[in-house]
mmCIF file of C-alpha atoms in Angstrom:
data_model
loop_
_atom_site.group_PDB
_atom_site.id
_atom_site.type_symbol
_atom_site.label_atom_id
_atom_site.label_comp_id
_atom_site.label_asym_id
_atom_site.label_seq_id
_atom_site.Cartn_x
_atom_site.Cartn_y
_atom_site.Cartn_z
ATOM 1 C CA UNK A 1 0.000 0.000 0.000
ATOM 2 C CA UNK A 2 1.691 3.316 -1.167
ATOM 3 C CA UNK A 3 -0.901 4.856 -0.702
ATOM 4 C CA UNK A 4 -1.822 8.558 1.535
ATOM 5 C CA UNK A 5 -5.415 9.585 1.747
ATOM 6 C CA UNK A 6 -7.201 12.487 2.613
ATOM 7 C CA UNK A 7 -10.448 13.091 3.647
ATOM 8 C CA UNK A 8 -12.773 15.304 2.593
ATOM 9 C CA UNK A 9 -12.038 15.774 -1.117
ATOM 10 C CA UNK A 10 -13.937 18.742 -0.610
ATOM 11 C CA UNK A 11 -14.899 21.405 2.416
ATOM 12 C CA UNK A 12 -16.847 24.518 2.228
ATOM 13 C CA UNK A 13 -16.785 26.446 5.517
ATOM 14 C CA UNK A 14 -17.684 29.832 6.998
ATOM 15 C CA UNK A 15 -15.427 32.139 8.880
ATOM 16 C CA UNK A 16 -16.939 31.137 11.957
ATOM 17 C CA UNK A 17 -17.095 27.091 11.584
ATOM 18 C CA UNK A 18 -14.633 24.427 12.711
ATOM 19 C CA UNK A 19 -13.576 21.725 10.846
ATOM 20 C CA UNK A 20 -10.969 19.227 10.271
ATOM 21 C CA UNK A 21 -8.713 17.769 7.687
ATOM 22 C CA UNK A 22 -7.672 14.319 7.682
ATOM 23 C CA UNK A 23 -4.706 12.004 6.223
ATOM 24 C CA UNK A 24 -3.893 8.589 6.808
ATOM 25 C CA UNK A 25 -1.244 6.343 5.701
ATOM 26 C CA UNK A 26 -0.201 2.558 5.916
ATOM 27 C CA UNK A 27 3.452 2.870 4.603
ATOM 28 C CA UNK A 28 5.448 2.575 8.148
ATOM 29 C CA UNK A 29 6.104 5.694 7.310
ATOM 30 C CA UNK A 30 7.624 7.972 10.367
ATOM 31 C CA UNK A 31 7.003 11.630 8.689
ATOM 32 C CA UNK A 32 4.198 13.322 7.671
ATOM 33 C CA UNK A 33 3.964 16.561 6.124
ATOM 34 C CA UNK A 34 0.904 19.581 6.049
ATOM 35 C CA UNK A 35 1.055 21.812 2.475
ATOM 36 C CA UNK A 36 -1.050 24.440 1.421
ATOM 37 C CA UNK A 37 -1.145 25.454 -2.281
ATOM 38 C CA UNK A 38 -2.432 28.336 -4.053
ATOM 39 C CA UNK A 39 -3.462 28.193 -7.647
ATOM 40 C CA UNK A 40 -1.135 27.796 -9.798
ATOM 41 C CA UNK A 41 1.478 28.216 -6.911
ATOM 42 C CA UNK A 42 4.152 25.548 -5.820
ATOM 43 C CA UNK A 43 3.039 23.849 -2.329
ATOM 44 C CA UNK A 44 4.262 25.902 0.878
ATOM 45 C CA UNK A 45 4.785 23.466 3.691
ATOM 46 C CA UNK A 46 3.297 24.482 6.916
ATOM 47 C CA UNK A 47 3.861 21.455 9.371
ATOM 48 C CA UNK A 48 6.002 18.285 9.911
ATOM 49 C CA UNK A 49 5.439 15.403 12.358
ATOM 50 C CA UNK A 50 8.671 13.043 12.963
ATOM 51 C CA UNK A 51 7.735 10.019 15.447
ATOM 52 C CA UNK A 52 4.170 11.486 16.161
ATOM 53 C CA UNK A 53 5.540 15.167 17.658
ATOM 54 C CA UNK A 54 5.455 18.226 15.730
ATOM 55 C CA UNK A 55 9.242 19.015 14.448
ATOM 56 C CA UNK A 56 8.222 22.239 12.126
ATOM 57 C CA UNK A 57 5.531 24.859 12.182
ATOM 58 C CA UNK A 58 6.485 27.122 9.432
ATOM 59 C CA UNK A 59 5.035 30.198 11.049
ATOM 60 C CA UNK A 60 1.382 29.086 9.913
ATOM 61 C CA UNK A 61 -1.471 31.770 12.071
ATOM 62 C CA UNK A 62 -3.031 29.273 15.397
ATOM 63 C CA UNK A 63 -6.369 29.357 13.221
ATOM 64 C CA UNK A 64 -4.490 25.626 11.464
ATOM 65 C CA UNK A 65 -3.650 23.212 14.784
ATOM 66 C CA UNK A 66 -1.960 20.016 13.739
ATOM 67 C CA UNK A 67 -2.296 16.805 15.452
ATOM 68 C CA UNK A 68 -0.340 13.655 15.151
ATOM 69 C CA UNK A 69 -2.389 10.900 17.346
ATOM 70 C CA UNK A 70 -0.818 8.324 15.726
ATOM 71 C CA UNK A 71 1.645 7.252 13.392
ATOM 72 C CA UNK A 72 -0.809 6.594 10.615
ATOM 73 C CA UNK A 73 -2.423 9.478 11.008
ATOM 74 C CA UNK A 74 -2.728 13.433 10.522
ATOM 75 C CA UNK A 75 -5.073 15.638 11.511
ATOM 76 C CA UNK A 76 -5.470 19.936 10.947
ATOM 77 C CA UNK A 77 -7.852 21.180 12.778
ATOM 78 C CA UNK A 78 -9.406 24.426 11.422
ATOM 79 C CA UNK A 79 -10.838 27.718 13.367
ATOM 80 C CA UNK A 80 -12.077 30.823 12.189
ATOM 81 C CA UNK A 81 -10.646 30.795 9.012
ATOM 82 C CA UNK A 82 -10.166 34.051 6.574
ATOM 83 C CA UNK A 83 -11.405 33.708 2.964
ATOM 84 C CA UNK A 84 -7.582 33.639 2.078
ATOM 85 C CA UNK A 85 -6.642 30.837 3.175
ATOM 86 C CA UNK A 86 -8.563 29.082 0.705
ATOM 87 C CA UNK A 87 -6.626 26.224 -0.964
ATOM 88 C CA UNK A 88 -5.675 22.749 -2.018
ATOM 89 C CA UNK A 89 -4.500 21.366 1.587
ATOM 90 C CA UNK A 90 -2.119 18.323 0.567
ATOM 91 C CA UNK A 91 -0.652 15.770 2.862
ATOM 92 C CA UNK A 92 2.466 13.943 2.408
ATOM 93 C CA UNK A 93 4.553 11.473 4.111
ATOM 94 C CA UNK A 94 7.884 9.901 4.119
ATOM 95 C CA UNK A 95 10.149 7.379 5.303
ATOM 96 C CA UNK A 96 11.709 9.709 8.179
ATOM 97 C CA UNK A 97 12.436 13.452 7.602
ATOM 98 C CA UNK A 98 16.234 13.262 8.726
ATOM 99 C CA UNK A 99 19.557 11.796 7.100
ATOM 100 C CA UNK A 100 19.203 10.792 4.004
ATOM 101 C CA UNK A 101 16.250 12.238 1.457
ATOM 102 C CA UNK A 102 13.307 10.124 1.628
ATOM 103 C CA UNK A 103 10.615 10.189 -1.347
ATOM 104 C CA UNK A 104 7.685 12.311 -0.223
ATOM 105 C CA UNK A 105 4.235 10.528 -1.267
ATOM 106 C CA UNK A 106 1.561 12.597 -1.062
ATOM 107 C CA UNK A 107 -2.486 12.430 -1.113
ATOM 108 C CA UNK A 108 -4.816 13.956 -3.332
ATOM 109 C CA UNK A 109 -5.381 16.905 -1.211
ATOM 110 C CA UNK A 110 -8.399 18.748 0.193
ATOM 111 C CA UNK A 111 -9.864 21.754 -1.438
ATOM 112 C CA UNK A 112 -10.834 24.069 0.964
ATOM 113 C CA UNK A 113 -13.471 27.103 0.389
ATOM 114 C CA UNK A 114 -13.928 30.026 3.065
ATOM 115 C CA UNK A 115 -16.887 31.924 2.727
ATOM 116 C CA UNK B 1 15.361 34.657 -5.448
ATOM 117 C CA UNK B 2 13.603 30.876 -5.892
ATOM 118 C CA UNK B 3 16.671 28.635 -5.390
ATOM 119 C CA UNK B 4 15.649 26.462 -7.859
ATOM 120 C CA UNK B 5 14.400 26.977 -11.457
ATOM 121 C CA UNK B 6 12.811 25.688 -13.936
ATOM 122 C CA UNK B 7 12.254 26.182 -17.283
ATOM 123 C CA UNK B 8 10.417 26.317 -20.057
ATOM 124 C CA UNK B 9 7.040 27.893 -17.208
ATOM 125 C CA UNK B 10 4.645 26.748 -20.195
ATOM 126 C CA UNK B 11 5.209 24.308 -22.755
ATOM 127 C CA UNK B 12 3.038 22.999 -25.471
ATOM 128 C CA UNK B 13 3.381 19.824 -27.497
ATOM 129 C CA UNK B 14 1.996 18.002 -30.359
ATOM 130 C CA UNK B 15 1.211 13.865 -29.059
ATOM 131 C CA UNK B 16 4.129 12.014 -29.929
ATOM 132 C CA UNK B 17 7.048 14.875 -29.596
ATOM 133 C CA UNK B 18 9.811 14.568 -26.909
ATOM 134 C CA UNK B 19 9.566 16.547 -24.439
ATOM 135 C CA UNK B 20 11.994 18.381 -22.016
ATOM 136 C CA UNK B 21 12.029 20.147 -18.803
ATOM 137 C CA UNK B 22 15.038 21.408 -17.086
ATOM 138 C CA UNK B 23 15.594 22.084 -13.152
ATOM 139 C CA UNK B 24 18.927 24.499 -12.225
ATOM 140 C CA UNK B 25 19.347 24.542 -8.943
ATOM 141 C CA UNK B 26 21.654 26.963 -6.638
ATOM 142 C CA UNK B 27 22.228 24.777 -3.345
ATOM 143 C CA UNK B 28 23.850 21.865 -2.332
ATOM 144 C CA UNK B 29 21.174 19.176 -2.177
ATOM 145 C CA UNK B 30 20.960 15.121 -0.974
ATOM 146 C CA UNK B 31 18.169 14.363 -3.804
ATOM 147 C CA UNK B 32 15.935 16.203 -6.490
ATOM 148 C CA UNK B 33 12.527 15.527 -6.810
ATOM 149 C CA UNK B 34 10.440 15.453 -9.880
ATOM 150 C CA UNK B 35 6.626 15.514 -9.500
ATOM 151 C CA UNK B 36 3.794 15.617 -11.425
ATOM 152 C CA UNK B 37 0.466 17.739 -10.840
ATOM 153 C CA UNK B 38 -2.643 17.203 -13.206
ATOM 154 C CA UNK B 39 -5.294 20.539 -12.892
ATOM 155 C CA UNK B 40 -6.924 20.512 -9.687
ATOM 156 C CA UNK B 41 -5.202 17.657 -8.463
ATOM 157 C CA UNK B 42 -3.206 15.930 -5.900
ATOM 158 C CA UNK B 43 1.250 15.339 -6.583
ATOM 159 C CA UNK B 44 2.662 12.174 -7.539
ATOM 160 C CA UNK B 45 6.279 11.902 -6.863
ATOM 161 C CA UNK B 46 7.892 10.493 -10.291
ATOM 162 C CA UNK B 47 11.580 10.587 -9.517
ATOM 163 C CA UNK B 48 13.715 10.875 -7.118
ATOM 164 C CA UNK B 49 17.605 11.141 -7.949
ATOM 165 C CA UNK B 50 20.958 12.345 -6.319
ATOM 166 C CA UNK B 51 22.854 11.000 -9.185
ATOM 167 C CA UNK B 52 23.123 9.867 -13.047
ATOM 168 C CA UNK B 53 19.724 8.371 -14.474
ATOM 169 C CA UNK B 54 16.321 6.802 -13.571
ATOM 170 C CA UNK B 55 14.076 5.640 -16.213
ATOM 171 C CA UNK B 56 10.395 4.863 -16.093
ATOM 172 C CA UNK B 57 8.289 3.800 -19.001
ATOM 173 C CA UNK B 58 8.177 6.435 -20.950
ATOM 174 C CA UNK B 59 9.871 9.419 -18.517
ATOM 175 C CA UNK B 60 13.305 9.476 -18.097
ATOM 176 C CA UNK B 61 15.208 12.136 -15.576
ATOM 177 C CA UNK B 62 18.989 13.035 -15.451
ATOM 178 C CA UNK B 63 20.856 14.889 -13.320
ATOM 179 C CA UNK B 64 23.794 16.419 -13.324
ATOM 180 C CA UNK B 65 25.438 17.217 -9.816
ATOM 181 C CA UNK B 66 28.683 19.077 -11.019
ATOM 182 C CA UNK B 67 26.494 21.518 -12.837
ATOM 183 C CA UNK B 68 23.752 21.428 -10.567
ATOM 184 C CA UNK B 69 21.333 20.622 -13.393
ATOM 185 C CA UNK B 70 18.821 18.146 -13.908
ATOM 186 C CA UNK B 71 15.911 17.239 -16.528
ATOM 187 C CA UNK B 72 13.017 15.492 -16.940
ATOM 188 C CA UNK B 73 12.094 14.007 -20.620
ATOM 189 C CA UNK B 74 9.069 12.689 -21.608
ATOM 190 C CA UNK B 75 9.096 10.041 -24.862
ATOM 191 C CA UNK B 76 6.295 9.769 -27.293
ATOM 192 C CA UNK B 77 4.282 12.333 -25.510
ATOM 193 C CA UNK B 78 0.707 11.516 -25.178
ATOM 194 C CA UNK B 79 -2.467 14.281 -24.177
ATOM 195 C CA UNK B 80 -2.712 12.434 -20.721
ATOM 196 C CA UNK B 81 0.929 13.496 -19.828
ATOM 197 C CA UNK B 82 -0.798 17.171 -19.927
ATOM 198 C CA UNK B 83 0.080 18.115 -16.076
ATOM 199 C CA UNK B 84 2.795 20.763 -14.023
ATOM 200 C CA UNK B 85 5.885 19.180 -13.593
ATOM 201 C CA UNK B 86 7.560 20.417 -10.625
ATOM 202 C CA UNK B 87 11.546 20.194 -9.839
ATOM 203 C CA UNK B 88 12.192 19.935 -5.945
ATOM 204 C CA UNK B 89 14.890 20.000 -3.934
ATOM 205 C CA UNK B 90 15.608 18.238 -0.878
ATOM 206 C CA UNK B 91 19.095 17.805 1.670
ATOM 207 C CA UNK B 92 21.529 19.852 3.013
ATOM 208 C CA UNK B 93 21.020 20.644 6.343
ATOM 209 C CA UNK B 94 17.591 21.342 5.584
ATOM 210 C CA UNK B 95 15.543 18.311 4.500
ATOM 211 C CA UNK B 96 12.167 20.527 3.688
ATOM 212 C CA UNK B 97 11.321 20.225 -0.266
ATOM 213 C CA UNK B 98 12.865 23.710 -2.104
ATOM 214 C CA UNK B 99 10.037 23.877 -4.952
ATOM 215 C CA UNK B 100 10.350 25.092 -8.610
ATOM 216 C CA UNK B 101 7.523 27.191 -9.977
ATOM 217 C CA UNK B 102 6.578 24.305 -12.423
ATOM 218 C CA UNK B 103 6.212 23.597 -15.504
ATOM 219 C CA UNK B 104 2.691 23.418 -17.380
ATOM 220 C CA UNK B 105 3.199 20.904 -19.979
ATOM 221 C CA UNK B 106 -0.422 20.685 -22.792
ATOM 222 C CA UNK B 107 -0.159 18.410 -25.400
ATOM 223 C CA UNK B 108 -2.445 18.572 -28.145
ATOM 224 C CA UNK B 109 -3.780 15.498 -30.063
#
């Protein structure tokens, strides 16, 4: 299974909602990633999770909390969001994140509308 | 400045042409990444390579560590290889993914 899935495909959600992404893999894999992309924009990363605790937080605004419950899975937790930070949310995941480069394998992403 | 670039940004191709895309990069890196993007859609890592040559049906990518230079060719292009490409770089003391801008590739039938 090489597999990284995200759920929803799809979220619509006011300013004033909360919601939450989700990503799951079954590759063993030890590091999992949080990108948000803009159209036509390369991904930005925003968080990484090595062995289930959060190793990176790229400055991203407390309205995006991350959480890591397990090793399979990764969770953003969203809270009065701003119409801007609509996007494609994509998960990845790799091997480990240290030493040697590991292959990143990401999901299909969620595409996220504020309103 | 982007540390790593790509060119051509937009490339257009008639099914069956060859097809390249070229990655320069400014840093040291441990690997470079070539992924693919179709509109609206989630990446798929194609390649990763810190030296000489993968191959993969019909995509091939080099790279070229000396002159920190690597490409991506496509063989017998075909409309369903419409997508970005994106060049990535990984390593250093910094293992986080350095993106290119990407590369929309159309071809036509």
């Amino acid at each position: 299974d090489t597999e990284v899935t995200q759920t929803p495909k799809h979220l619509v959600m006011g300013m004033t909602n909360k919601k939450s992404l989700k990503c799951e893999q079954h590759m063993g894999h030890r590091a999992m990633y949080w990108y948000k992309q803009k159209a036509k924009k390369p991904p930005e990363l925003m968080f990484v999770y090595s062995y289930e605790k959060l190793s990176i937080n790229e400055s991203v605004p407390s309205r995006f909390s991350p959480e890591c419950p397990n090793s399979s899975l990764l969770n953003l937790h969203l809270h009065a969001l701003q119409p801007e930070d609509s996007a494609l949310y994509l998960c990845a995941s790799s091997l480990t994140d240290g030493g040697p480069s590991y292959e990143q394998y990401f999901g299909p992403g969620t595409r996220l509308t504020v309103t | 400045k982007n540390e790593v670039e790509q060119s051509p940004q937009n490339l257009t191709a008639q099914e069956g042409e060859f097809i390249t895309i070229n990655c320069s990069y400014s840093v040291g890196i441990s690997a470079l990444h070539w992924l693919q993007q179709h509109p609206g859609g989630g990446i798929v890592s194609l390649f990763m390579l810190s030296s000489g040559k993968k191959k993969h049906g019909r995509l091939i990518a080099t790279i070229n560590i000396q002159e920190k230079h690597s490409s991506l060719h496509i063989t017998a292009s075909h409309p369903r290889d419409s997508a970005v490409y994106i060049c990535a770089a990984s390593g250093g003391s910094n293992y986080k993914l350095t993106f290119g801008k990407g590369t929309l590739l159309t071809v036509n039938p």
